[in-house]
Amino acid sequence: MTHLRVEEQEDGDLISLELDNEINALQSQLSNLKSQRFHRASTVLSAETTLSQLSFIRKQKETPDATVNIESLLSTAKAQYSHNQTNLYRICATITPFRIQDPDPNAVNNGHILGLRFDVSNNGKFIRPYYIMLNKLWNGEKNMLSVHRHTLPPAIPLSTLVEKYLVNHRGPLALASGSKVRTGKQSLLIFSRALRRSIVAYHNRLSLIKNFRIAFGLDVDDDSAMIYDEEIILDLSALDSEMKNLRLEWIDGRVGRIVINEDGEIKKCIIISEGKRHRASERALSGSLQNLGEKLWEEHCRRRRSTLNSDDLN
């Protein structure tokens, strides 16, 4: 009797597991269908002919019910058009200046602050904008801009860019020590362009490293999400917040260190195998970070063919 109960319980668990898998599959399918419906509706509503046809039909006023439906569709189409215009501006402008008024009555320059908004897209979507606020030097000696506040992550070398392009910038420590202000001409345009370039480069590195980890099965529970069908990498991770120093560990025991420059190029690559540098692998991985995944796979296939040929000769 006990044996039968155990078998019935196991059968019930299997049935429950199958039902859970079917429910998860249906939920995933429903989510994909909703996403497809949203994108197709956005495509239709984004067409200028759709807006003109809806406006024409509304003027006809054939039936009250049709008029109500047309009004709803027309409102949705106008909202989509406005959304498209906003995205177009964010893609083309990328940097938006605006004014801010500091409510502090004792603020420098009557509280006038210049704000800069940086729009960056990643994987087809706009991420949360970054802001930087500039005002005059707090001691009022020069009519020069200084960084007041910002929302940039620590990985962005803001202080380096400020010292390079916003000369005459100095903080309370420099003033307290009595150091002289560096003379020179500020360039807000070059500063903002260089700052956005650093932001974009940082997010590109971040996205590429994330995609590499997914492609090699390091950040996925389902093997179907892997691009490469063999396990060749045990670890691929960043060693610093700027994502410029990467650590690689192969399944065959090799360990590597990669240094990336601001342009996304592999500046230096060192790979150690059995206590010695593996020059062939270092040369194989040189070039752009964007092609690192393909190079790792090609290098793995080349080493495997070499091993097979050696075994055949033996």
XYZ file of C-alpha atoms in Angstrom:
314
model
C 0.000 0.000 0.000
C 2.816 2.389 0.875
C 4.545 1.589 -2.416
C 1.368 2.442 -4.354
C 1.029 5.755 -2.523
C 4.627 6.671 -3.372
C 4.028 5.864 -7.042
C 0.800 7.901 -7.062
C 2.625 10.842 -5.479
C 5.425 10.628 -8.051
C 2.882 10.485 -10.887
C 1.116 13.505 -9.433
C 4.415 15.418 -9.219
C 5.205 14.602 -12.850
C 1.768 15.746 -13.990
C 2.108 18.944 -11.956
C 5.550 19.587 -13.452
C 4.234 19.059 -16.985
C 1.352 21.449 -16.334
C 3.740 24.069 -14.967
C 5.922 23.753 -18.063
C 2.891 24.091 -20.347
C 1.679 27.158 -18.450
C 5.121 28.777 -18.653
C 5.294 28.040 -22.384
C 1.835 29.549 -22.958
C 2.716 32.629 -20.908
C 5.903 33.097 -22.907
C 3.977 32.691 -26.171
C 1.356 35.205 -25.007
C 4.066 37.700 -24.081
C 5.670 37.340 -27.518
C 2.305 37.808 -29.263
C 1.588 40.952 -27.235
C 5.014 42.315 -28.126
C 4.438 41.610 -31.826
C 1.010 43.246 -31.667
C 2.483 46.346 -30.020
C 5.259 46.718 -32.602
C 2.930 46.159 -35.553
C 0.393 48.637 -34.187
C 3.185 51.186 -33.699
C 4.329 50.647 -37.284
C 0.828 51.177 -38.674
C 0.131 54.218 -36.515
C 3.508 55.753 -37.396
C 2.595 56.019 -41.076
C 1.511 59.486 -42.217
C -1.150 57.928 -44.452
C -2.797 56.372 -41.386
C -3.183 59.753 -39.691
C -4.548 61.399 -42.848
C -7.031 58.577 -43.495
C -8.301 58.666 -39.919
C -8.775 62.436 -40.163
C -10.665 62.019 -43.442
C -12.944 59.318 -42.001
C -13.700 61.450 -38.939
C -14.918 64.279 -41.171
C -17.398 61.912 -42.834
C -19.211 61.138 -39.556
C -21.134 58.246 -41.009
C -22.324 56.742 -37.720
C -21.953 57.803 -34.063
C -20.262 54.496 -33.130
C -17.755 54.825 -35.949
C -17.030 58.392 -34.874
C -16.206 57.268 -31.329
C -13.840 54.559 -32.579
C -12.171 56.936 -35.014
C -11.613 59.506 -32.258
C -9.889 56.873 -30.138
C -7.722 55.688 -33.031
C -6.906 59.261 -34.030
C -5.841 60.120 -30.485
C -3.615 57.023 -30.350
C -2.103 57.851 -33.747
C -1.304 61.427 -32.654
C 0.296 60.141 -29.449
C 2.407 57.714 -31.486
C 3.420 60.521 -33.853
C 4.476 62.691 -30.902
C 6.440 59.769 -29.455
C 8.212 59.272 -32.788
C 9.112 62.969 -32.938
C 10.563 62.813 -29.433
C 12.653 59.754 -30.285
C 13.839 61.399 -33.499
C 14.968 64.457 -31.556
C 16.750 62.334 -28.951
C 18.552 60.399 -31.690
C 19.650 63.499 -33.619
C 20.276 65.995 -30.814
C 21.776 63.600 -28.206
C 22.747 66.606 -26.026
C 20.105 69.074 -24.833
C 20.997 72.285 -22.932
C 18.469 73.881 -20.571
C 18.333 76.438 -17.771
C 17.769 75.798 -14.076
C 17.042 78.279 -11.315
C 18.628 77.502 -7.951
C 16.083 78.353 -5.199
C 18.891 79.232 -2.781
C 18.838 83.051 -2.337
C 22.584 83.040 -1.643
C 23.489 81.002 -4.728
C 26.262 82.182 -7.037
C 25.244 84.235 -10.080
C 21.699 84.689 -8.742
C 21.124 80.939 -8.931
C 21.467 80.638 -12.713
C 22.546 77.090 -13.650
C 23.152 75.553 -17.054
C 21.984 71.964 -17.416
C 23.022 69.407 -20.031
C 20.982 66.303 -20.783
C 22.683 63.331 -22.470
C 20.484 60.823 -24.321
C 21.985 57.401 -24.999
C 20.355 54.365 -26.592
C 21.274 50.777 -25.845
C 19.923 47.631 -27.550
C 17.304 49.640 -29.421
C 16.017 51.454 -26.327
C 16.772 54.769 -24.673
C 18.216 54.388 -21.211
C 17.585 56.894 -18.447
C 19.177 60.234 -19.459
C 22.243 61.545 -17.677
C 22.348 65.120 -16.419
C 25.147 67.486 -15.569
C 24.646 70.972 -14.085
C 27.169 73.770 -14.485
C 27.494 77.128 -12.756
C 30.093 79.833 -12.285
C 33.026 79.377 -9.938
C 31.748 79.673 -6.408
C 34.231 82.389 -5.441
C 33.179 84.555 -8.391
C 36.702 85.369 -9.567
C 36.170 84.331 -13.173
C 33.199 84.121 -15.474
C 33.932 80.441 -16.019
C 31.778 77.341 -15.710
C 32.263 74.689 -13.077
C 30.511 71.372 -12.409
C 27.758 71.889 -9.836
C 25.918 68.543 -9.812
C 25.702 65.478 -12.034
C 24.055 62.050 -12.298
C 26.901 60.263 -14.080
C 28.102 56.845 -12.872
C 31.558 56.603 -11.260
C 32.849 54.774 -14.351
C 32.735 57.989 -16.414
C 36.031 59.957 -16.068
C 34.292 63.280 -15.435
C 37.125 64.850 -13.423
C 39.615 64.102 -16.210
C 37.404 65.723 -18.837
C 36.752 68.729 -16.603
C 40.461 69.311 -16.050
C 41.098 69.008 -19.772
C 38.280 71.065 -21.281
C 36.946 73.243 -18.450
C 40.180 74.922 -17.413
C 40.017 77.310 -14.459
C 37.900 74.728 -12.673
C 38.947 74.179 -9.091
C 37.316 73.021 -5.909
C 37.389 74.162 -2.277
C 40.564 72.159 -1.530
C 42.524 73.947 -4.236
C 41.270 77.336 -3.080
C 42.053 76.576 0.550
C 45.618 75.638 -0.361
C 46.059 78.929 -2.191
C 46.932 77.323 -5.536
C 46.540 79.499 -8.595
C 43.825 78.931 -11.117
C 45.056 77.597 -14.423
C 44.502 80.015 -17.245
C 43.137 79.012 -20.593
C 40.041 78.975 -22.740
C 37.116 76.783 -21.874
C 35.315 74.787 -24.548
C 31.873 73.687 -23.413
C 31.121 72.216 -26.849
C 34.197 69.980 -26.902
C 33.647 69.057 -23.248
C 30.044 67.958 -23.833
C 30.985 65.965 -26.944
C 33.862 64.225 -25.172
C 31.639 63.474 -22.185
C 28.914 61.920 -24.334
C 31.534 59.916 -26.210
C 32.733 58.465 -22.899
C 29.159 57.650 -21.861
C 28.408 55.880 -25.151
C 31.714 53.976 -25.068
C 31.045 52.824 -21.502
C 27.575 51.505 -22.342
C 28.890 49.812 -25.487
C 31.493 47.941 -23.437
C 28.890 47.064 -20.821
C 26.485 45.735 -23.448
C 29.163 43.747 -25.295
C 30.408 42.043 -22.129
C 26.841 41.139 -21.176
C 26.189 39.708 -24.648
C 29.438 37.709 -24.538
C 28.476 36.143 -21.217
C 25.072 35.152 -22.614
C 26.598 33.812 -25.837
C 28.985 31.537 -23.924
C 26.315 30.406 -21.451
C 27.710 32.199 -18.394
C 24.562 34.194 -17.538
C 21.752 31.938 -18.757
C 19.929 29.003 -17.193
C 18.635 27.736 -20.542
C 21.275 26.410 -22.943
C 19.063 27.369 -25.900
C 20.080 31.006 -25.353
C 23.725 30.147 -26.035
C 25.130 31.099 -29.429
C 28.136 28.779 -29.252
C 27.244 25.128 -28.742
C 30.353 24.172 -26.754
C 31.558 25.216 -23.342
C 34.917 26.881 -23.903
C 34.886 29.806 -21.439
C 34.546 29.424 -17.675
C 34.632 33.132 -16.854
C 34.532 36.447 -18.686
C 34.186 39.398 -16.350
C 35.276 43.000 -15.855
C 37.848 43.859 -13.205
C 37.017 47.572 -12.953
C 33.954 49.803 -13.030
C 34.923 51.315 -16.398
C 34.776 47.878 -18.065
C 38.232 48.413 -19.574
C 39.999 45.497 -17.890
C 38.636 42.024 -18.581
C 39.551 38.647 -17.151
C 39.185 35.489 -19.236
C 39.392 31.895 -18.050
C 39.238 29.014 -20.517
C 38.013 25.520 -19.782
C 41.468 24.145 -20.677
C 43.092 26.129 -17.850
C 44.339 29.186 -19.722
C 43.891 32.561 -18.019
C 43.928 35.901 -19.808
C 43.807 39.614 -19.141
C 42.551 42.125 -21.722
C 42.890 45.913 -21.599
C 40.478 47.959 -23.744
C 40.915 51.573 -24.796
C 38.228 54.249 -25.120
C 37.591 53.349 -28.770
C 36.674 49.749 -27.944
C 39.930 48.316 -29.292
C 41.906 45.645 -27.447
C 44.986 47.600 -26.401
C 46.809 44.807 -24.588
C 46.220 41.080 -24.230
C 48.127 38.651 -22.014
C 47.254 34.944 -21.887
C 49.020 32.493 -19.576
C 49.031 28.743 -20.216
C 50.951 26.365 -17.935
C 53.010 29.226 -16.535
C 53.991 30.622 -19.945
C 52.545 33.273 -22.216
C 50.505 31.910 -25.102
C 51.507 34.266 -27.920
C 49.375 32.601 -30.586
C 46.181 33.143 -28.594
C 47.178 36.733 -27.847
C 47.598 37.483 -31.543
C 44.302 35.757 -32.357
C 42.336 38.001 -29.979
C 43.823 41.329 -31.078
C 41.546 43.881 -32.708
C 38.099 45.204 -31.816
C 36.220 44.163 -28.682
C 33.081 43.800 -30.786
C 34.552 40.750 -32.535
C 35.904 39.107 -29.382
C 33.213 36.406 -29.282
C 33.853 35.297 -32.865
C 37.617 35.350 -32.312
C 37.328 33.213 -29.188
C 35.258 30.661 -31.090
C 37.569 30.661 -34.129
C 40.605 30.273 -31.895
C 38.921 27.351 -30.102
C 38.090 25.630 -33.419
C 41.657 26.140 -34.656
C 43.139 24.618 -31.498
C 40.726 21.688 -31.724
C 41.695 20.976 -35.343
C 45.350 21.171 -34.394
C 44.791 18.679 -31.579
C 42.927 16.273 -33.880
C 45.682 16.454 -36.495
C 48.306 15.721 -33.844
C 46.333 12.701 -32.642
C 46.035 11.389 -36.207
C 49.796 11.681 -36.723
C 50.440 9.802 -33.518
